[in-house]
GROMACS .gro file of N, CA and C in nm:
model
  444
    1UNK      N    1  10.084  12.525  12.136
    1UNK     CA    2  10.131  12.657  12.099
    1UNK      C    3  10.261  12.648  12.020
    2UNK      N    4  10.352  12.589  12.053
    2UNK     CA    5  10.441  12.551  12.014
    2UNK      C    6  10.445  12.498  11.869
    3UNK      N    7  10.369  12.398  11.845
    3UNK     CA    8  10.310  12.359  11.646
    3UNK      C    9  10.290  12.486  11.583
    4UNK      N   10  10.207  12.581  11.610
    4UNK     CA   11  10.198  12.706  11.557
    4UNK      C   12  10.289  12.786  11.561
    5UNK      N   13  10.382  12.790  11.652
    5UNK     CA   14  10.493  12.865  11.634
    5UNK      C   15  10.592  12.807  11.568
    6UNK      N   16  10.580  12.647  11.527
    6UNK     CA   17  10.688  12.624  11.430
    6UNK      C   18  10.699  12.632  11.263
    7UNK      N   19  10.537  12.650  11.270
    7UNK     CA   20  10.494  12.707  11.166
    7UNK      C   21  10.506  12.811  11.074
    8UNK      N   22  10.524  12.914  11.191
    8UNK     CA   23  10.551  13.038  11.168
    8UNK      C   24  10.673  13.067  11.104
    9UNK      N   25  10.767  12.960  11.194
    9UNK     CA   26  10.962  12.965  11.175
    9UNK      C   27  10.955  12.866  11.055
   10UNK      N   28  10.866  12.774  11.013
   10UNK     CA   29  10.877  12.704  10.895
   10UNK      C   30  10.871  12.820  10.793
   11UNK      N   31  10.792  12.902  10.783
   11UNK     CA   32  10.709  12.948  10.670
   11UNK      C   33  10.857  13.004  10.640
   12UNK      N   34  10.900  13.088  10.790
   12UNK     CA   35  11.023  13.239  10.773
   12UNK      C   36  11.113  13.155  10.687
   13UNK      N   37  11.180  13.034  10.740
   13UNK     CA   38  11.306  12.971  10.647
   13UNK      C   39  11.241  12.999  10.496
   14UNK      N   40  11.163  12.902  10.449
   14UNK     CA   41  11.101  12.923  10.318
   14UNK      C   42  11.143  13.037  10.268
   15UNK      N   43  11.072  13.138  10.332
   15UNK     CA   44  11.087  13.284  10.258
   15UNK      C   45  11.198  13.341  10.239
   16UNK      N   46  11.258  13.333  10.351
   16UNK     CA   47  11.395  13.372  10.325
   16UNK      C   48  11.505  13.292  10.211
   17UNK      N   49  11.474  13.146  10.206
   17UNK     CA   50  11.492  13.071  10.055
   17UNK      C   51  11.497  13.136   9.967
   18UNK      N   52  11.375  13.169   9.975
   18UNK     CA   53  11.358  13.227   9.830
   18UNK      C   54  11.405  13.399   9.836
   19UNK      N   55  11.426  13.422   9.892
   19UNK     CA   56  11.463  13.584   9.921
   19UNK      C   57  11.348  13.686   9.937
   20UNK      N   58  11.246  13.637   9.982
   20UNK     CA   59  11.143  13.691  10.031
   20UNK      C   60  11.109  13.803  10.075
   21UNK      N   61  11.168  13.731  10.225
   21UNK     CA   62  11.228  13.894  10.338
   21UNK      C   63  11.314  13.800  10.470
   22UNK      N   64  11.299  13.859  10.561
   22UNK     CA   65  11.371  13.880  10.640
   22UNK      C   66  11.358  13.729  10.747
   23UNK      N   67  11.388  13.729  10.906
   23UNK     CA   68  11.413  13.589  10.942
   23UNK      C   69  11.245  13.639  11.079
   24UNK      N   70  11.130  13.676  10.978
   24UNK     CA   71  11.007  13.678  11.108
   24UNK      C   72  10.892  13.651  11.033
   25UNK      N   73  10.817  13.568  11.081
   25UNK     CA   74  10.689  13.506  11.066
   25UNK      C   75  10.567  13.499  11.138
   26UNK      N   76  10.480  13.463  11.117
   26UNK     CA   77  10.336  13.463  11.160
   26UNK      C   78  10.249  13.365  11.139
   27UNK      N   79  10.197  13.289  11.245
   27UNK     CA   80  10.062  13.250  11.208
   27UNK      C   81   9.949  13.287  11.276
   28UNK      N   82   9.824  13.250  11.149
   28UNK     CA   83   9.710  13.298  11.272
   28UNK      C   84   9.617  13.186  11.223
   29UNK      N   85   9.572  13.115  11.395
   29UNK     CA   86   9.503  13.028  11.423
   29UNK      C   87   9.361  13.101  11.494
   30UNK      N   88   9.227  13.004  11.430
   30UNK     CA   89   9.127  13.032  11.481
   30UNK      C   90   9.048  12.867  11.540
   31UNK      N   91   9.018  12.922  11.647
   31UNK     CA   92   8.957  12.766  11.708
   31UNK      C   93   9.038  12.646  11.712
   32UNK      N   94   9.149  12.663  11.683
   32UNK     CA   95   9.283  12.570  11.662
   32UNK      C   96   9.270  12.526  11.548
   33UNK      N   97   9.224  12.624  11.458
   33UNK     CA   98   9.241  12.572  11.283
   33UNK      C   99   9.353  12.679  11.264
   34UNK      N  100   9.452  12.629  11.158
   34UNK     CA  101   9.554  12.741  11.119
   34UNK      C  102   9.477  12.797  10.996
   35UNK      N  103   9.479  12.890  11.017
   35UNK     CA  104   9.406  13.009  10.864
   35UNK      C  105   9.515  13.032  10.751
   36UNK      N  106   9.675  13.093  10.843
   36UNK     CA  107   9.760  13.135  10.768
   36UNK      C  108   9.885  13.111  10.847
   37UNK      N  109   9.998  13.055  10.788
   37UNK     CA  110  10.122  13.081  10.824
   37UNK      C  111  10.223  13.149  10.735
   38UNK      N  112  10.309  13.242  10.702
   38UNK     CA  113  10.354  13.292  10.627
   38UNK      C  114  10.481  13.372  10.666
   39UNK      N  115  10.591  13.407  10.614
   39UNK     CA  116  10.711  13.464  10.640
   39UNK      C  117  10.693  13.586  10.605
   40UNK      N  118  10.732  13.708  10.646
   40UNK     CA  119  10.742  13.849  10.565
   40UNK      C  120  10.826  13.865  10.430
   41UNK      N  121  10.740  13.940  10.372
   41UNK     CA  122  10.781  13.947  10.221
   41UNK      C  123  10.818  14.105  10.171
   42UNK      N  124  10.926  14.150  10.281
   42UNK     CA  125  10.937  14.291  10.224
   42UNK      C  126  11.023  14.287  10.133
   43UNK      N  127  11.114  14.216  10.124
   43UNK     CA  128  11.263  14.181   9.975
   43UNK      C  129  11.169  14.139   9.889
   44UNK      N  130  11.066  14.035   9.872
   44UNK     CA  131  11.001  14.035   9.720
   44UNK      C  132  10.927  14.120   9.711
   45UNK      N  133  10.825  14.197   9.815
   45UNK     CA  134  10.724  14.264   9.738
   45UNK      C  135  10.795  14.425   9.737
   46UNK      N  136  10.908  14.436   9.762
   46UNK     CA  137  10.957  14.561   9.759
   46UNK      C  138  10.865  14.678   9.837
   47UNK      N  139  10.854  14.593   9.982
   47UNK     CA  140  10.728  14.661  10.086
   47UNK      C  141  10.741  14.677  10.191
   48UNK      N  142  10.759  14.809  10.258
   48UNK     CA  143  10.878  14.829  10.385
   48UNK      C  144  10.723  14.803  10.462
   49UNK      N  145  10.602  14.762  10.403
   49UNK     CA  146  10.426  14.737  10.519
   49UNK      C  147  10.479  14.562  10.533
   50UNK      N  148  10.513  14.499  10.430
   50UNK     CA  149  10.518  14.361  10.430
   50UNK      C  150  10.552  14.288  10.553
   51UNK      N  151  10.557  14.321  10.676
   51UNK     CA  152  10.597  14.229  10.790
   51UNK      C  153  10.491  14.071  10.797
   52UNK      N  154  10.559  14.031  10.835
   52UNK     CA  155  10.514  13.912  10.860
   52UNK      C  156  10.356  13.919  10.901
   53UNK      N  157  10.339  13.974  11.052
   53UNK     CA  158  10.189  14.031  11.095
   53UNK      C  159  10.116  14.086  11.026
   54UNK      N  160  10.154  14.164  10.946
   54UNK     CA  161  10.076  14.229  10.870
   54UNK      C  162  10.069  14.147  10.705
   55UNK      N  163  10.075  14.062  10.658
   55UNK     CA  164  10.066  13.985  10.553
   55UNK      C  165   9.999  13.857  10.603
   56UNK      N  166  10.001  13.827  10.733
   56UNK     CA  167   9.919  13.720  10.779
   56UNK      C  168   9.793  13.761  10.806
   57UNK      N  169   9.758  13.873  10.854
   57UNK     CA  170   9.602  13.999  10.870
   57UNK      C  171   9.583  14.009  10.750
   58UNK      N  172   9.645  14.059  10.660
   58UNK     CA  173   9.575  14.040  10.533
   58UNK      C  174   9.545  13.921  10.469
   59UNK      N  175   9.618  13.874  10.418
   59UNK     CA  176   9.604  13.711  10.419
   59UNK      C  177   9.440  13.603  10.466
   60UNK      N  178   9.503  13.627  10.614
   60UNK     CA  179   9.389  13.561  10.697
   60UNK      C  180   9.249  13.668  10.618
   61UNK      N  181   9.174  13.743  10.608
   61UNK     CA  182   9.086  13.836  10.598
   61UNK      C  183   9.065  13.791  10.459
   62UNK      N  184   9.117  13.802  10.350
   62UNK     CA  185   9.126  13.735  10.231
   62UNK      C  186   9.050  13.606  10.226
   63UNK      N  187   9.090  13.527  10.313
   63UNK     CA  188   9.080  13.376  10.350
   63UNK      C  189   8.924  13.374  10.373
   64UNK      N  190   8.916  13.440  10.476
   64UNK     CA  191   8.794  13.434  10.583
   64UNK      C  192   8.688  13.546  10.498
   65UNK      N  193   8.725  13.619  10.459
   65UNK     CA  194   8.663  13.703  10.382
   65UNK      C  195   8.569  13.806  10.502
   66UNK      N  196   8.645  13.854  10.577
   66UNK     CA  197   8.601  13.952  10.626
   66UNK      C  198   8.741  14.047  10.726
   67UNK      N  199   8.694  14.179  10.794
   67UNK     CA  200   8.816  14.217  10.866
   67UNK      C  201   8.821  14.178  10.961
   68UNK      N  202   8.711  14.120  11.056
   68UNK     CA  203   8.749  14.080  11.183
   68UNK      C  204   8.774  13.962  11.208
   69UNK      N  205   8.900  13.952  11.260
   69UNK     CA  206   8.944  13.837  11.314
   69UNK      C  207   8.986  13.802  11.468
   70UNK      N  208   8.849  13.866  11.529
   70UNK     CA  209   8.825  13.891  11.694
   70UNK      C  210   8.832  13.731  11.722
   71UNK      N  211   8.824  13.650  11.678
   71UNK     CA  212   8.831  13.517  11.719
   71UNK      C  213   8.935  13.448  11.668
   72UNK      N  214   9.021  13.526  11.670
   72UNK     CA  215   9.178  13.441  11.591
   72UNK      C  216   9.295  13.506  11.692
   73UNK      N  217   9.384  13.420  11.686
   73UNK     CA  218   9.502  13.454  11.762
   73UNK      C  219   9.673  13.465  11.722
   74UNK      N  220   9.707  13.505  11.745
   74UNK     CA  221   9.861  13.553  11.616
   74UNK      C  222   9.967  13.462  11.664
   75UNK      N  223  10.034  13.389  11.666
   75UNK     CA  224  10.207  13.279  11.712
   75UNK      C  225  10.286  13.347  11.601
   76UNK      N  226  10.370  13.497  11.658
   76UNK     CA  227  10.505  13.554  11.585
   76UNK      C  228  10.593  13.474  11.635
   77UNK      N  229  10.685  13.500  11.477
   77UNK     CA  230  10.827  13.438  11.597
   77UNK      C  231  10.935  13.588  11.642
   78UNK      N  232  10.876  13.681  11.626
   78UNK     CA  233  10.939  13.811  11.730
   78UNK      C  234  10.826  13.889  11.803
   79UNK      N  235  10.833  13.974  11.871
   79UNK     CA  236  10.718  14.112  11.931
   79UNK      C  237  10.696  14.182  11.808
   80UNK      N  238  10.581  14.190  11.790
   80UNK     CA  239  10.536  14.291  11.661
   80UNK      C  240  10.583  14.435  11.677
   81UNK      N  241  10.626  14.498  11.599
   81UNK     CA  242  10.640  14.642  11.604
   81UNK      C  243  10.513  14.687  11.603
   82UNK      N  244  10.513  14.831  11.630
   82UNK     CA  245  10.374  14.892  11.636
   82UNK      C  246  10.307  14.891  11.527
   83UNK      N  247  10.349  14.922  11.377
   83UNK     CA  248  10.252  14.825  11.295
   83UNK      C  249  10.165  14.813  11.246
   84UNK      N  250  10.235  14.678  11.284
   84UNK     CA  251  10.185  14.552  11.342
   84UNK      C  252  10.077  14.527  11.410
   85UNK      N  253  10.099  14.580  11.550
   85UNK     CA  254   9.998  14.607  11.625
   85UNK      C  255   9.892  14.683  11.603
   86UNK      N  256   9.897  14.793  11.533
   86UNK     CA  257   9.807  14.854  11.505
   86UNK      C  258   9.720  14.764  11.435
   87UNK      N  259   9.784  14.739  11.283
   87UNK     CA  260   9.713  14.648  11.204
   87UNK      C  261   9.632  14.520  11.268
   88UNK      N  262   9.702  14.435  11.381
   88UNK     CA  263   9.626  14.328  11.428
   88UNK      C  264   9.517  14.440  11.542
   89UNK      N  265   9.473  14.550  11.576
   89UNK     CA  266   9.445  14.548  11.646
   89UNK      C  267   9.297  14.615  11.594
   90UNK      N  268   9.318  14.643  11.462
   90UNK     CA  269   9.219  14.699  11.362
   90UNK      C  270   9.115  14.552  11.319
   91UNK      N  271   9.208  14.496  11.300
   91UNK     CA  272   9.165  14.327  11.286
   91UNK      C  273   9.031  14.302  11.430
   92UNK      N  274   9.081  14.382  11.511
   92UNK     CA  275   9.023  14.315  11.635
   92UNK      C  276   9.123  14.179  11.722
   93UNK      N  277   9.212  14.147  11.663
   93UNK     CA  278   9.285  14.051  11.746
   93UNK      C  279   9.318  14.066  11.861
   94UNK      N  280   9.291  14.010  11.930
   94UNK     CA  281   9.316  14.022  12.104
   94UNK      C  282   9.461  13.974  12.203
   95UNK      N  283   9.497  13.868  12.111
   95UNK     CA  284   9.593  13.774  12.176
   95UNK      C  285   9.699  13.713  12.096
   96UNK      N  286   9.817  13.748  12.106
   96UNK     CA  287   9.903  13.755  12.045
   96UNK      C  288  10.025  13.655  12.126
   97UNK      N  289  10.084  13.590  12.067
   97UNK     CA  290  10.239  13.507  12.167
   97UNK      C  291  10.314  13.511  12.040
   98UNK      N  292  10.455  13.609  12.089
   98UNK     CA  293  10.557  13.580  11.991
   98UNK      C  294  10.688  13.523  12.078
   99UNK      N  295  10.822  13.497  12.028
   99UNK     CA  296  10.900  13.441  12.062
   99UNK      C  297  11.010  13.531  12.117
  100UNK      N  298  11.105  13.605  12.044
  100UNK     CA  299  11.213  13.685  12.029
  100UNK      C  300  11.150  13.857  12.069
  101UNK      N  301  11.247  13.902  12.145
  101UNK     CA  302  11.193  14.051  12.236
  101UNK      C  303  11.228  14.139  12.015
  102UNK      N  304  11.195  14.222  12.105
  102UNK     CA  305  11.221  14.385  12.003
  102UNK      C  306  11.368  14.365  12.029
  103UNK      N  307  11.446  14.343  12.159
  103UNK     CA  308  11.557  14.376  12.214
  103UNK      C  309  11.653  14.273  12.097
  104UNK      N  310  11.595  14.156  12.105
  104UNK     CA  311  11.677  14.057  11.991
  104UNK      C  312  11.676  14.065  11.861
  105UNK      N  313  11.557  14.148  11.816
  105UNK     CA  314  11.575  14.173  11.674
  105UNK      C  315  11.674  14.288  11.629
  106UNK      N  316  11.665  14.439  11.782
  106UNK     CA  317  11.737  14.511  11.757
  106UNK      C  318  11.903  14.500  11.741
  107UNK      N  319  11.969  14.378  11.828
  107UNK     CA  320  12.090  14.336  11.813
  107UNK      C  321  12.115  14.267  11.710
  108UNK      N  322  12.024  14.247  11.615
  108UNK     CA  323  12.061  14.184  11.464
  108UNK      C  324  12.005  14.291  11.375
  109UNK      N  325  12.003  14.388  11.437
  109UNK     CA  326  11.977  14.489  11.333
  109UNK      C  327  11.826  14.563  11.294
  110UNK      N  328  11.738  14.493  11.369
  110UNK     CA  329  11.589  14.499  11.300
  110UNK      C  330  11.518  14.596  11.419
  111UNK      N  331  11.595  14.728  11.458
  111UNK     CA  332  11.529  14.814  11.596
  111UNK      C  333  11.435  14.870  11.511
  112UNK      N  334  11.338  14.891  11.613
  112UNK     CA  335  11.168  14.983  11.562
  112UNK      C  336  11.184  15.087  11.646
  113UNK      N  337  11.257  15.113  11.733
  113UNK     CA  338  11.247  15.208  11.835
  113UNK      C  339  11.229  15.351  11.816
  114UNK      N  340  11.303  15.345  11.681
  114UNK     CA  341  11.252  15.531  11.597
  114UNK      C  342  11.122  15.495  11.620
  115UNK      N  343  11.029  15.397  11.588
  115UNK     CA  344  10.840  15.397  11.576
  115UNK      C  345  10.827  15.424  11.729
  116UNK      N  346  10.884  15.322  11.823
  116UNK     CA  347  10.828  15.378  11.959
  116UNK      C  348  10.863  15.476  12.012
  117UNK      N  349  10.971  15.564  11.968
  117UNK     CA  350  10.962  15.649  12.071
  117UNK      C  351  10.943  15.787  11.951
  118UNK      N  352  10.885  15.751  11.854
  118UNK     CA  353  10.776  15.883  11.792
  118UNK      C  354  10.675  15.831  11.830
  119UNK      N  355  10.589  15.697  11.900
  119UNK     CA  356  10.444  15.719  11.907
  119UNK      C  357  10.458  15.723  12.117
  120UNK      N  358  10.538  15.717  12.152
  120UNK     CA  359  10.555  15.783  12.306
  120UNK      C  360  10.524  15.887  12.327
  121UNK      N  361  10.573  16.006  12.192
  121UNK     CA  362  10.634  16.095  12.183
  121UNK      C  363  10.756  16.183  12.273
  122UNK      N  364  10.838  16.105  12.264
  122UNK     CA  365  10.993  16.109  12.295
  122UNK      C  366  11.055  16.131  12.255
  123UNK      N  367  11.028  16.136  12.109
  123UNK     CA  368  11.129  16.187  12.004
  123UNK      C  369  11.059  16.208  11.874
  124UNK      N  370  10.981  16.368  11.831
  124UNK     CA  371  10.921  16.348  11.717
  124UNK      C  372  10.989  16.420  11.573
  125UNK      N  373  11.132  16.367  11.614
  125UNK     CA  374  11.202  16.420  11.462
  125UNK      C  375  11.246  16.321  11.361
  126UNK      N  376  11.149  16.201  11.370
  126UNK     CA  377  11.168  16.103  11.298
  126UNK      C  378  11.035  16.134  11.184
  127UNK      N  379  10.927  16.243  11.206
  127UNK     CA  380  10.827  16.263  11.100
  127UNK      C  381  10.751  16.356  11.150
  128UNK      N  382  10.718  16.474  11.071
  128UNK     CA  383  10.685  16.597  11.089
  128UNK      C  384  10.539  16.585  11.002
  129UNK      N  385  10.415  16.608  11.071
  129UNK     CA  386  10.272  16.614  11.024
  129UNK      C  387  10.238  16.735  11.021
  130UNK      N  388  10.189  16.802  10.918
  130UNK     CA  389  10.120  16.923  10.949
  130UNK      C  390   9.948  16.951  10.925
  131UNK      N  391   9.879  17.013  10.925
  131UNK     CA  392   9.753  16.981  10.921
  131UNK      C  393   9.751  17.126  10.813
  132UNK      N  394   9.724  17.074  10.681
  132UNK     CA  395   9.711  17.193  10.578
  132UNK      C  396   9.551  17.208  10.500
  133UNK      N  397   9.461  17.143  10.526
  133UNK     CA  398   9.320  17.198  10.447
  133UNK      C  399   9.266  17.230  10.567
  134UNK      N  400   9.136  17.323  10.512
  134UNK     CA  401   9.034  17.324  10.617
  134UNK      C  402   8.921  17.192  10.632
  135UNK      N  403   8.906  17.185  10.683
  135UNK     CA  404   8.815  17.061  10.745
  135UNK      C  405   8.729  17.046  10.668
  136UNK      N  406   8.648  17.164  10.584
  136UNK     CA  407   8.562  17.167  10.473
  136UNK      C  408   8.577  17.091  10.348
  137UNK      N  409   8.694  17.060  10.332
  137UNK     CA  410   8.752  17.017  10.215
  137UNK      C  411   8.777  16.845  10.156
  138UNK      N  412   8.744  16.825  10.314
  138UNK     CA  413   8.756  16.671  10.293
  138UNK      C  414   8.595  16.599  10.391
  139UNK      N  415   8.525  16.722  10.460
  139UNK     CA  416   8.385  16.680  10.528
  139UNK      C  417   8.320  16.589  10.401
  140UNK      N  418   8.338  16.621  10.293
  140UNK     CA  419   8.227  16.538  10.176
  140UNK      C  420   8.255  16.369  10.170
  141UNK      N  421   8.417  16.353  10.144
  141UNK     CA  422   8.427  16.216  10.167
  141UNK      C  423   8.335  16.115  10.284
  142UNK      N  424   8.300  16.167  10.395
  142UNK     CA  425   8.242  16.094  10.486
  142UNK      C  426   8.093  16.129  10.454
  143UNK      N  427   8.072  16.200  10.393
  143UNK     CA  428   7.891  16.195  10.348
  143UNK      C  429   7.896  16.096  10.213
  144UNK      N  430   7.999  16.087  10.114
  144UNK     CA  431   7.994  16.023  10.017
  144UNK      C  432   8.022  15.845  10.093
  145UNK      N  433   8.012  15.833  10.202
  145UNK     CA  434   8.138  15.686  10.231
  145UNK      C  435   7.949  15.619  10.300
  146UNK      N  436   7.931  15.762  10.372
  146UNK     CA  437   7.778  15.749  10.428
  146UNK      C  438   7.627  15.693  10.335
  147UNK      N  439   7.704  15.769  10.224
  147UNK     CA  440   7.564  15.696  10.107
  147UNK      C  441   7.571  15.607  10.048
  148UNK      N  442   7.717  15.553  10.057
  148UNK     CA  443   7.743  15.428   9.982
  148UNK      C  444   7.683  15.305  10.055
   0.00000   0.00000   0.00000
């Protein structure tokens, strides 16, 4: 577990080299083959989605050429923000080991906690949704998604 997680912290230095993004990484191993290791790239791709987890899900899927990666497993080197999670969980990924809490990224600056505690709902004045068509208006997209 440990090789894969140094992987992960290999890739992050790299990236951050180059000014990439930030100091969190990812790999994702299937059957104990590594698919992808990679650093987050939100400073180059100018991409507040670019986290590490989520560029290794894409990535990996690219690779493998499909979305599920129910048989792959994630080595972060922090706790994914929600995401994150979401994204690996769309993936189908089941099993995840990262290194560093939310709590350690938040003392260097990197808190998600506006995300958790709008999806708790504990606090929803971080983004205001309103629901403005009638339902009629967008029913066709799913008959058009249906015939395709």
């Amino acid at each position: 577990m440990t090789d894969y997680l140094k992987l992960a912290v290999d890739a992050t230095l790299e990236g951050m080299k180059r000014g990439d993004g930030g100091p969190f990484g990812a790999t994702i191993v299937r059957n104990g083959e590594v698919i992808v290791a990679v650093g987050n790239t939100m400073m180059r791709d100018t991409d507040p989605s670019a986290h590490a987890e989520m560029v290794a899900v894409r990535e990996a899927c690219k690779k493998l050429d499909t979305m599920d990666l129910s048989d792959c497993e994630v080595y972060a080197t922090c706790e994914p923000c929600p995401m994150c999670v979401g994204a690996m969980m769309w993936a189908n990924i089941t099993q995840v080991y990262y290194c560093s809490t939310r709590e350690d990224a938040a003392k260097h600056g990197f808190s998600d906690m506006h995300l958790r505690n709008y999806l708790d709902g504990s606090d929803k004045s971080a983004l205001t949704m309103e629901k403005v068509a009638n339902r009629e208006d967008c029913d066709h997209l799913w008959e058009a998604f249906k015939e395709r």
